[in-house]
PDB file of C-alpha atoms in Angstrom:
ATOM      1  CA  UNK A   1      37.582  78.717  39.694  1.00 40.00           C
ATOM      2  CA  UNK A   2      39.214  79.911  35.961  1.00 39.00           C
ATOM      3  CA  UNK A   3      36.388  77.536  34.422  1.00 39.00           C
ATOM      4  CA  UNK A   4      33.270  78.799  36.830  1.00 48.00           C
ATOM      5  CA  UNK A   5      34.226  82.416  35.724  1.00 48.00           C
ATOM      6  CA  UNK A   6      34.485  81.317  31.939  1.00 46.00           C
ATOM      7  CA  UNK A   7      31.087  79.216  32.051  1.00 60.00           C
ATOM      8  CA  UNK A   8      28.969  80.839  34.689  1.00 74.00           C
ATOM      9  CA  UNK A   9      29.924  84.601  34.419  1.00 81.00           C
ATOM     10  CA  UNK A  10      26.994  85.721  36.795  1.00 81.00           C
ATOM     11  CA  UNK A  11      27.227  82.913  39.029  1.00 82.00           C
ATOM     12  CA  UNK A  12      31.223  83.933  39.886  1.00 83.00           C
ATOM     13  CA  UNK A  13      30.340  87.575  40.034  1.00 86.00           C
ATOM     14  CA  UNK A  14      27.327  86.970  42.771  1.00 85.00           C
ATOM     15  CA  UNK A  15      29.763  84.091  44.360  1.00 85.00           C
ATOM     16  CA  UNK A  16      32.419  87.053  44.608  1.00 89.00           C
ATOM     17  CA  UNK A  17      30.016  89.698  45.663  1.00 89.00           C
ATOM     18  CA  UNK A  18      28.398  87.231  48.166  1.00 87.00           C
ATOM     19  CA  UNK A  19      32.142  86.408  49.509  1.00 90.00           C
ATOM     20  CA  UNK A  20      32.222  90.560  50.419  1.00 92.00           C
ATOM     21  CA  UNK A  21      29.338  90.833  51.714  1.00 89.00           C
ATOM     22  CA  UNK A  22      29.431  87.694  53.931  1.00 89.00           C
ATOM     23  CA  UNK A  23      32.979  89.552  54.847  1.00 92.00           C
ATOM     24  CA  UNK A  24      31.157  92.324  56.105  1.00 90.00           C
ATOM     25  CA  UNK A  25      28.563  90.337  58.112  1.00 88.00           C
ATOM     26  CA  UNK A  26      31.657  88.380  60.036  1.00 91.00           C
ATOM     27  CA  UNK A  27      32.733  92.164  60.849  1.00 90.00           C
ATOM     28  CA  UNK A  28      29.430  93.473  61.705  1.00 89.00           C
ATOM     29  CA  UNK A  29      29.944  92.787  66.027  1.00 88.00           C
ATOM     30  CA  UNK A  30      33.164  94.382  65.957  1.00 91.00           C
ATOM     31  CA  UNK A  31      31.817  97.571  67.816  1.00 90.00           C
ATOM     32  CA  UNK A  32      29.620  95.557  70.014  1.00 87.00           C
ATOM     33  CA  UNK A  33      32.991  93.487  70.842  1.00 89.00           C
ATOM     34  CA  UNK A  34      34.833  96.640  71.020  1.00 90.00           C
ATOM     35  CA  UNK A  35      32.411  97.805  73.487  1.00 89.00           C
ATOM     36  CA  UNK A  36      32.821  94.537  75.731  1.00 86.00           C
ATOM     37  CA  UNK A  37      36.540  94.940  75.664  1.00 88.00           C
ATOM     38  CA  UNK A  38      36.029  98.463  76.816  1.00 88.00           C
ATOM     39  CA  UNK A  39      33.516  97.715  79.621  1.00 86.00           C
ATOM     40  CA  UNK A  40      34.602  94.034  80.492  1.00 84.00           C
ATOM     41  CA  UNK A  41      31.291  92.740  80.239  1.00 83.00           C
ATOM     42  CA  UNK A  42      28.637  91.659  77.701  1.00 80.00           C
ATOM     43  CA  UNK A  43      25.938  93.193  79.481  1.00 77.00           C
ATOM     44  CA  UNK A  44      22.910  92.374  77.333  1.00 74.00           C
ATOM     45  CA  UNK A  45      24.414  90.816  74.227  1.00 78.00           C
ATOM     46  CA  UNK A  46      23.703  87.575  73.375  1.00 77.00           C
ATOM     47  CA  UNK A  47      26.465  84.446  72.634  1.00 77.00           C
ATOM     48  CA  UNK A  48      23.847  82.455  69.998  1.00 78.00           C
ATOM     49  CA  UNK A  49      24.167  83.991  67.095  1.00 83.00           C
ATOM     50  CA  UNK A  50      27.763  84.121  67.085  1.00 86.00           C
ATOM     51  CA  UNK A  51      27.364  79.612  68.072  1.00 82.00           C
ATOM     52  CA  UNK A  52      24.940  79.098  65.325  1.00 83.00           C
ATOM     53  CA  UNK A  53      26.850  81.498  63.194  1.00 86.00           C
ATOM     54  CA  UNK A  54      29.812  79.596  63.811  1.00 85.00           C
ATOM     55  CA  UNK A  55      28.265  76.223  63.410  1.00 82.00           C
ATOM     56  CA  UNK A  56      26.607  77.123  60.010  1.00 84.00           C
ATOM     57  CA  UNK A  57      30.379  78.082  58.578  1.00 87.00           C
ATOM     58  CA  UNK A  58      31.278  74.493  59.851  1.00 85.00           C
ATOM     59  CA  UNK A  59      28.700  73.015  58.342  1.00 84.00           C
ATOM     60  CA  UNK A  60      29.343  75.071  54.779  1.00 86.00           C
ATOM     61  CA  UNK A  61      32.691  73.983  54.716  1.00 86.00           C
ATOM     62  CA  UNK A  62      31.867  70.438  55.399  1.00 82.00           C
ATOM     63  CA  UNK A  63      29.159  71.154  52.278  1.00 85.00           C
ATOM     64  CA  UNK A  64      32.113  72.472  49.900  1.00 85.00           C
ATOM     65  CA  UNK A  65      34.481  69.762  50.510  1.00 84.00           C
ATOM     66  CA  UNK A  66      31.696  67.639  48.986  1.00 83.00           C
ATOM     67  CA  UNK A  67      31.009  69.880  46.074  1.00 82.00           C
ATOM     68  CA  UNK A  68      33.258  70.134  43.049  1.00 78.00           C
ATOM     69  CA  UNK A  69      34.773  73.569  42.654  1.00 78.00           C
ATOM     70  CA  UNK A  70      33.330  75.270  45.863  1.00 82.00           C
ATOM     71  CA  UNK A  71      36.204  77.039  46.438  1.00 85.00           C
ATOM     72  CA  UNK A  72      34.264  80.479  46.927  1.00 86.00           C
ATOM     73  CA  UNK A  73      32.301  79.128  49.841  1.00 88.00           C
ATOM     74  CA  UNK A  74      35.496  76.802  51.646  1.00 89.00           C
ATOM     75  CA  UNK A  75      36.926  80.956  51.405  1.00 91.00           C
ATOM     76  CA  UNK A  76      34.456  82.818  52.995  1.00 91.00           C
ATOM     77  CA  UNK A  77      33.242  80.143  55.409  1.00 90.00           C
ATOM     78  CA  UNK A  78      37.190  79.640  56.484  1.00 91.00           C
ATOM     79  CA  UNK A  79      37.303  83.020  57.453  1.00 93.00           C
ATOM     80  CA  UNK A  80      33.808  82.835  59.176  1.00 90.00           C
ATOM     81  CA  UNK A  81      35.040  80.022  61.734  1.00 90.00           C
ATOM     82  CA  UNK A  82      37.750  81.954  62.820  1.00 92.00           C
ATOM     83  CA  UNK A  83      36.217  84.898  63.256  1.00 92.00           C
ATOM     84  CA  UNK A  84      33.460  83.651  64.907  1.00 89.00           C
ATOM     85  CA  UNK A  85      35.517  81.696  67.313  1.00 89.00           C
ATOM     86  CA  UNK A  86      37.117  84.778  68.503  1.00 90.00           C
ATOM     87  CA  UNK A  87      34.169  86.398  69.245  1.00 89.00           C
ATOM     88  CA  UNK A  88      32.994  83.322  71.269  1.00 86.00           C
ATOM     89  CA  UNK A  89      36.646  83.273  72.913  1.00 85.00           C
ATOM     90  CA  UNK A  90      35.851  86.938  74.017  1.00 87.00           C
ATOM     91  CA  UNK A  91      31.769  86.413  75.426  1.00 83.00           C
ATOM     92  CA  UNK A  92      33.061  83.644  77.719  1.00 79.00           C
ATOM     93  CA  UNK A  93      35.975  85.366  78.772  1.00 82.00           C
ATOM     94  CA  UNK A  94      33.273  88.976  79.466  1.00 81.00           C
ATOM     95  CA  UNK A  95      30.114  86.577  80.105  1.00 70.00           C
ATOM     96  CA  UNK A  96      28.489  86.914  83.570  1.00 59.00           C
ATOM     97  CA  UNK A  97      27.172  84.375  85.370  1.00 50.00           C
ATOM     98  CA  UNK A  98      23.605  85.575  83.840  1.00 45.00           C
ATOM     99  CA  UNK A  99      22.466  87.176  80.965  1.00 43.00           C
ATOM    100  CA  UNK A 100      18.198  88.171  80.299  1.00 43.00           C
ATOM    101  CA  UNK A 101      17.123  88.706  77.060  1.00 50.00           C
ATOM    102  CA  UNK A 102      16.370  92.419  76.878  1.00 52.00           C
ATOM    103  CA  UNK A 103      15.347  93.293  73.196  1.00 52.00           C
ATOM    104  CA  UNK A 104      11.329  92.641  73.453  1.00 54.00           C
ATOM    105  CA  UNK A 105      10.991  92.780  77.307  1.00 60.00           C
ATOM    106  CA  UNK A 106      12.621  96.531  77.915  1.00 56.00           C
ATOM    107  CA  UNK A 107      11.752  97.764  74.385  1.00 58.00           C
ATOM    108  CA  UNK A 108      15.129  98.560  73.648  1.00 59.00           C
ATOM    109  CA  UNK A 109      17.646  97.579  70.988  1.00 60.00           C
ATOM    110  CA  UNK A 110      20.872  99.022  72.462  1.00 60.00           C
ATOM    111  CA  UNK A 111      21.730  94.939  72.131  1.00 58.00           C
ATOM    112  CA  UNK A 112      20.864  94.674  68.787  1.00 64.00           C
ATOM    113  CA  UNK A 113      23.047  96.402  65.991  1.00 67.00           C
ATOM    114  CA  UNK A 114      21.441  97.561  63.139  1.00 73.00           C
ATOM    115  CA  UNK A 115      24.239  96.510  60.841  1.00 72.00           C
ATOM    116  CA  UNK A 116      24.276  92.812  61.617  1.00 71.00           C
ATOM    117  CA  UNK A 117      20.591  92.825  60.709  1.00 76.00           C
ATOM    118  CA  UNK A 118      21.086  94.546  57.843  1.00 80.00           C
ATOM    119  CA  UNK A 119      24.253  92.603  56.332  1.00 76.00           C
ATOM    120  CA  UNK A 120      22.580  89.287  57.107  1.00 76.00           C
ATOM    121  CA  UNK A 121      19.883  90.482  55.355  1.00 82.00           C
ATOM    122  CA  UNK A 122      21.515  91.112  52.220  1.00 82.00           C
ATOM    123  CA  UNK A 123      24.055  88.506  52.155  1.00 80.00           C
ATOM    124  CA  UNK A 124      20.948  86.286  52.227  1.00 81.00           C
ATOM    125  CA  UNK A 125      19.428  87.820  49.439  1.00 85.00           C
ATOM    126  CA  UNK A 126      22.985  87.716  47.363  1.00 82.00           C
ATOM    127  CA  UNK A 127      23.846  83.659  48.608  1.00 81.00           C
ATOM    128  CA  UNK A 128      20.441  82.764  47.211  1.00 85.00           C
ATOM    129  CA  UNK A 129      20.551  84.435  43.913  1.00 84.00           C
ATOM    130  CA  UNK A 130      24.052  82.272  43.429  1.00 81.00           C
ATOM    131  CA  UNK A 131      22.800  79.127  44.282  1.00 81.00           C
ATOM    132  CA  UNK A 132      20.024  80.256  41.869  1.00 84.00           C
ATOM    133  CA  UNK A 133      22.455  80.847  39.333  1.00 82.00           C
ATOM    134  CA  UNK A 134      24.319  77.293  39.826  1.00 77.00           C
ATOM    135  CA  UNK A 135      21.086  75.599  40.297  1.00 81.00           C
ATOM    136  CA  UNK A 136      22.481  73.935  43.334  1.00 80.00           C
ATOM    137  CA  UNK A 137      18.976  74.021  46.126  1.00 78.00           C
ATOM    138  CA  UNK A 138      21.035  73.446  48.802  1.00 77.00           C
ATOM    139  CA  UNK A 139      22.681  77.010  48.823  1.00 78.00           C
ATOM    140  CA  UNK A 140      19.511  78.703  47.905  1.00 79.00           C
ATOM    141  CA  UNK A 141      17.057  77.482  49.963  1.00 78.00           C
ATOM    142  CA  UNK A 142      18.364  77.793  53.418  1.00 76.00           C
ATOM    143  CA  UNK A 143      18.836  81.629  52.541  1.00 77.00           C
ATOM    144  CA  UNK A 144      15.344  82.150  52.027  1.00 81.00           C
ATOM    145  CA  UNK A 145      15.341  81.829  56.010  1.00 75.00           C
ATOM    146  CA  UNK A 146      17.865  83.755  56.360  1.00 74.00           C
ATOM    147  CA  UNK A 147      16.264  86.693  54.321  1.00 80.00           C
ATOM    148  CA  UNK A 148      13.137  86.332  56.544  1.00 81.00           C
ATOM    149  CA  UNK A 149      15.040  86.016  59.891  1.00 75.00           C
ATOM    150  CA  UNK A 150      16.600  89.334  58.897  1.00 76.00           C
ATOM    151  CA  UNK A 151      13.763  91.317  57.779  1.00 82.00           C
ATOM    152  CA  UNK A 152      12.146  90.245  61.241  1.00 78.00           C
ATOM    153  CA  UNK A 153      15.303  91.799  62.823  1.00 75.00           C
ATOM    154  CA  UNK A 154      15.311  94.775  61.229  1.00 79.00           C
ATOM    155  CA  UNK A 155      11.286  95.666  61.682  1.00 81.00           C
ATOM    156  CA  UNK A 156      11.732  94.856  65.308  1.00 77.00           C
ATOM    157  CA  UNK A 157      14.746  97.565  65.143  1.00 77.00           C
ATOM    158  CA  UNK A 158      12.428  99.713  63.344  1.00 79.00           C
ATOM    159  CA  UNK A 159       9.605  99.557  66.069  1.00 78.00           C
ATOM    160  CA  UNK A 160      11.733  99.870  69.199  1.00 73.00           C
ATOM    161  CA  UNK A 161      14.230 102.431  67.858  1.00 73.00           C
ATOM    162  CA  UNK A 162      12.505 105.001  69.049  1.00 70.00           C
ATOM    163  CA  UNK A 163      10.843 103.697  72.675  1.00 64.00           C
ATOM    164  CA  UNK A 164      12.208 105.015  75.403  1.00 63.00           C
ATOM    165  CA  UNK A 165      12.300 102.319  78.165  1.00 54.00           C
ATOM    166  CA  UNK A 166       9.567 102.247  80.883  1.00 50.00           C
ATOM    167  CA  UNK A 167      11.022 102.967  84.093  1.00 46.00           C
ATOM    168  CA  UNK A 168      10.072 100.215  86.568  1.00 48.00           C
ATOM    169  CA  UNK A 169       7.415 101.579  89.083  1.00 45.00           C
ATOM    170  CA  UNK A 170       8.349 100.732  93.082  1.00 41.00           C
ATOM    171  CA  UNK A 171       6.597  97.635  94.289  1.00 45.00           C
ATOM    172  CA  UNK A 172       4.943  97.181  97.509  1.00 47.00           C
ATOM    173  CA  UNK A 173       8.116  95.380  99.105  1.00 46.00           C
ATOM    174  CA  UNK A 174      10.589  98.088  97.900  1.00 46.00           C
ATOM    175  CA  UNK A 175       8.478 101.294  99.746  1.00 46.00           C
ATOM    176  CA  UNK A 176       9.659 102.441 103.112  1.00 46.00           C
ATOM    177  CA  UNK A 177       8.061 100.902 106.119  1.00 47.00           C
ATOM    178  CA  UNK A 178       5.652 103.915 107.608  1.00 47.00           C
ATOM    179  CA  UNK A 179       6.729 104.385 111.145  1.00 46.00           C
ATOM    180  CA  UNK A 180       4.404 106.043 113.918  1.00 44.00           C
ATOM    181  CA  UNK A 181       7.006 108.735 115.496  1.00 45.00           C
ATOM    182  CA  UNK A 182       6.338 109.208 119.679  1.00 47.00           C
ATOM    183  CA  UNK A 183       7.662 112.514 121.118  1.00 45.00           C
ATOM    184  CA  UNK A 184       8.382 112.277 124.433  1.00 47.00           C
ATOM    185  CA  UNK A 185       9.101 115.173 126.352  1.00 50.00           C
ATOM    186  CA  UNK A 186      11.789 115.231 128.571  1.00 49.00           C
ATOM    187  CA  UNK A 187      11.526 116.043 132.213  1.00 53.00           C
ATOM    188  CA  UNK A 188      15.017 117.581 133.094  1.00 46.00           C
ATOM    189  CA  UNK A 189      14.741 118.026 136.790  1.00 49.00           C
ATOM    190  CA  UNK A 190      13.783 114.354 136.602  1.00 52.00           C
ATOM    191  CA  UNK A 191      16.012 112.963 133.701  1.00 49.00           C
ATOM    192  CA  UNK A 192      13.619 111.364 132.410  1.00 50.00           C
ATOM    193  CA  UNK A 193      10.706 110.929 130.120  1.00 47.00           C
ATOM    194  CA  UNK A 194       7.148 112.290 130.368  1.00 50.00           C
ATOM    195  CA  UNK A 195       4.692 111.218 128.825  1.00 50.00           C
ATOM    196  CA  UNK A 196       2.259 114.013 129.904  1.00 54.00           C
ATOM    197  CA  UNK A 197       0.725 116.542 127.145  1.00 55.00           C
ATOM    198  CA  UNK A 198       2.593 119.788 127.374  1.00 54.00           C
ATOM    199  CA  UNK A 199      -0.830 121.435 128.886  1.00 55.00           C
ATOM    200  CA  UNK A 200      -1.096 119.111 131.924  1.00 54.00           C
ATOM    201  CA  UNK A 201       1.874 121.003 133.342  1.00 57.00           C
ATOM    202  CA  UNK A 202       0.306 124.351 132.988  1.00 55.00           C
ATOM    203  CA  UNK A 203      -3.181 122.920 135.144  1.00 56.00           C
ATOM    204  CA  UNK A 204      -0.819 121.796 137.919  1.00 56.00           C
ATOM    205  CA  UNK A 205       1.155 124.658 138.053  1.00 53.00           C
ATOM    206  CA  UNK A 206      -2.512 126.267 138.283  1.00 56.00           C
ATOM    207  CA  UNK A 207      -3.431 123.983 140.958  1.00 57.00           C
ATOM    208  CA  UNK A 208      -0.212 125.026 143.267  1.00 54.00           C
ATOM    209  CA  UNK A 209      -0.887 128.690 142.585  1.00 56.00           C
ATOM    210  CA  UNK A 210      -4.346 128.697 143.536  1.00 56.00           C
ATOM    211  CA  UNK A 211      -3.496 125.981 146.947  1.00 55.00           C
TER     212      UNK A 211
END
């Protein structure tokens, strides 16, 4: 590491600034975690970016031990695994048995934090300006779609911030069945219903009168 720093000044500085950043986007889902703990459930949250974030660390790692002097990435990613893997540990243990995708389809990013987006975003932008600076492709490259995965993130963020979800209108099958309501008036020297209209007893009582 004593010889990157002496030979590629920049390069160690955006490695090290990278390192922090990448830091920062391993601690992004705390509060969404937090919020599981609190509630016991993931709700809406989703368990595949914290799988393919958790695969791509692997996959680093297994890139460093290749590389000479990669000791900045074997750090970061290290700490990225086991992260990661708790935050897996923690959506299976909250997880229930389904789980909709609720981002595009309600119009709401309660699911989505802001600061994931955003620290993806950027640690993109520093990773590829260090593999850049080492002229090593396979670093660089694979954070140019990270940079545009991020930016997509964010403007959907941006659109939906502010959309208030639609409530769902009652369907057909969910109104209440119309019922046709008989009154029936009750005879009580008879016990019994009648279903004579209340001015038929007036005519016979008419009729008795008048016999």
């Amino acid at each position: 590491m004593g010889v990157l720093s002496l030979h590629h000044p920049w390069a160690f500085s955006f490695g090290i600034l990278g390192n922090i950043i990448s830091f920062m986007v391993y601690l992004a889902p705390v509060p969404t975690f937090y919020r599981i703990y609190e509630r016991k459930s993931t709700e809406g949250f989703q368990s595949v970016p914290y799988v393919v974030a958790l695969f791509s660390a692997m996959l680093w790692i297994y890139y460093a031990f290749l590389k000479a002097n990669a000791y900045l990435l074997i750090t970061i990613n290290s700490i990225g695994c086991l992260i990661e893997t708790v935050y897996i540990v923690m959506y299976l243990i909250y997880a229930p048995k389904s789980a909709k995708r609720l981002v595009i389809r309600t119009k709401s990013v309660e699911f989505m934090p802001l600061s994931l987006s955003f620290f993806l975003t950027l640690a993109a932008v520093v990773w590829f300006a260090y593999g850049l600076l080492i002229k090593d492709k396979f670093v660089a490259l694979p954070n140019v779609l990270g940079f545009l995965f991020g930016m997509i993130q964010m403007v959907l963020y941006i659109t939906y911030k502010d959309v208030k979800p639609v409530a769902k209108p009652i369907t057909q099958e969910h109104k209440l069945p119309e019922h046709i309501v008989a009154i029936v008036k009750v005879d009580a020297t008879r016990g019994r219903g009648s279903s004579k209209p209340p001015h038929a007893d007036k005519e016979e009582k008419g009729n008795k009168i008048r016999g």
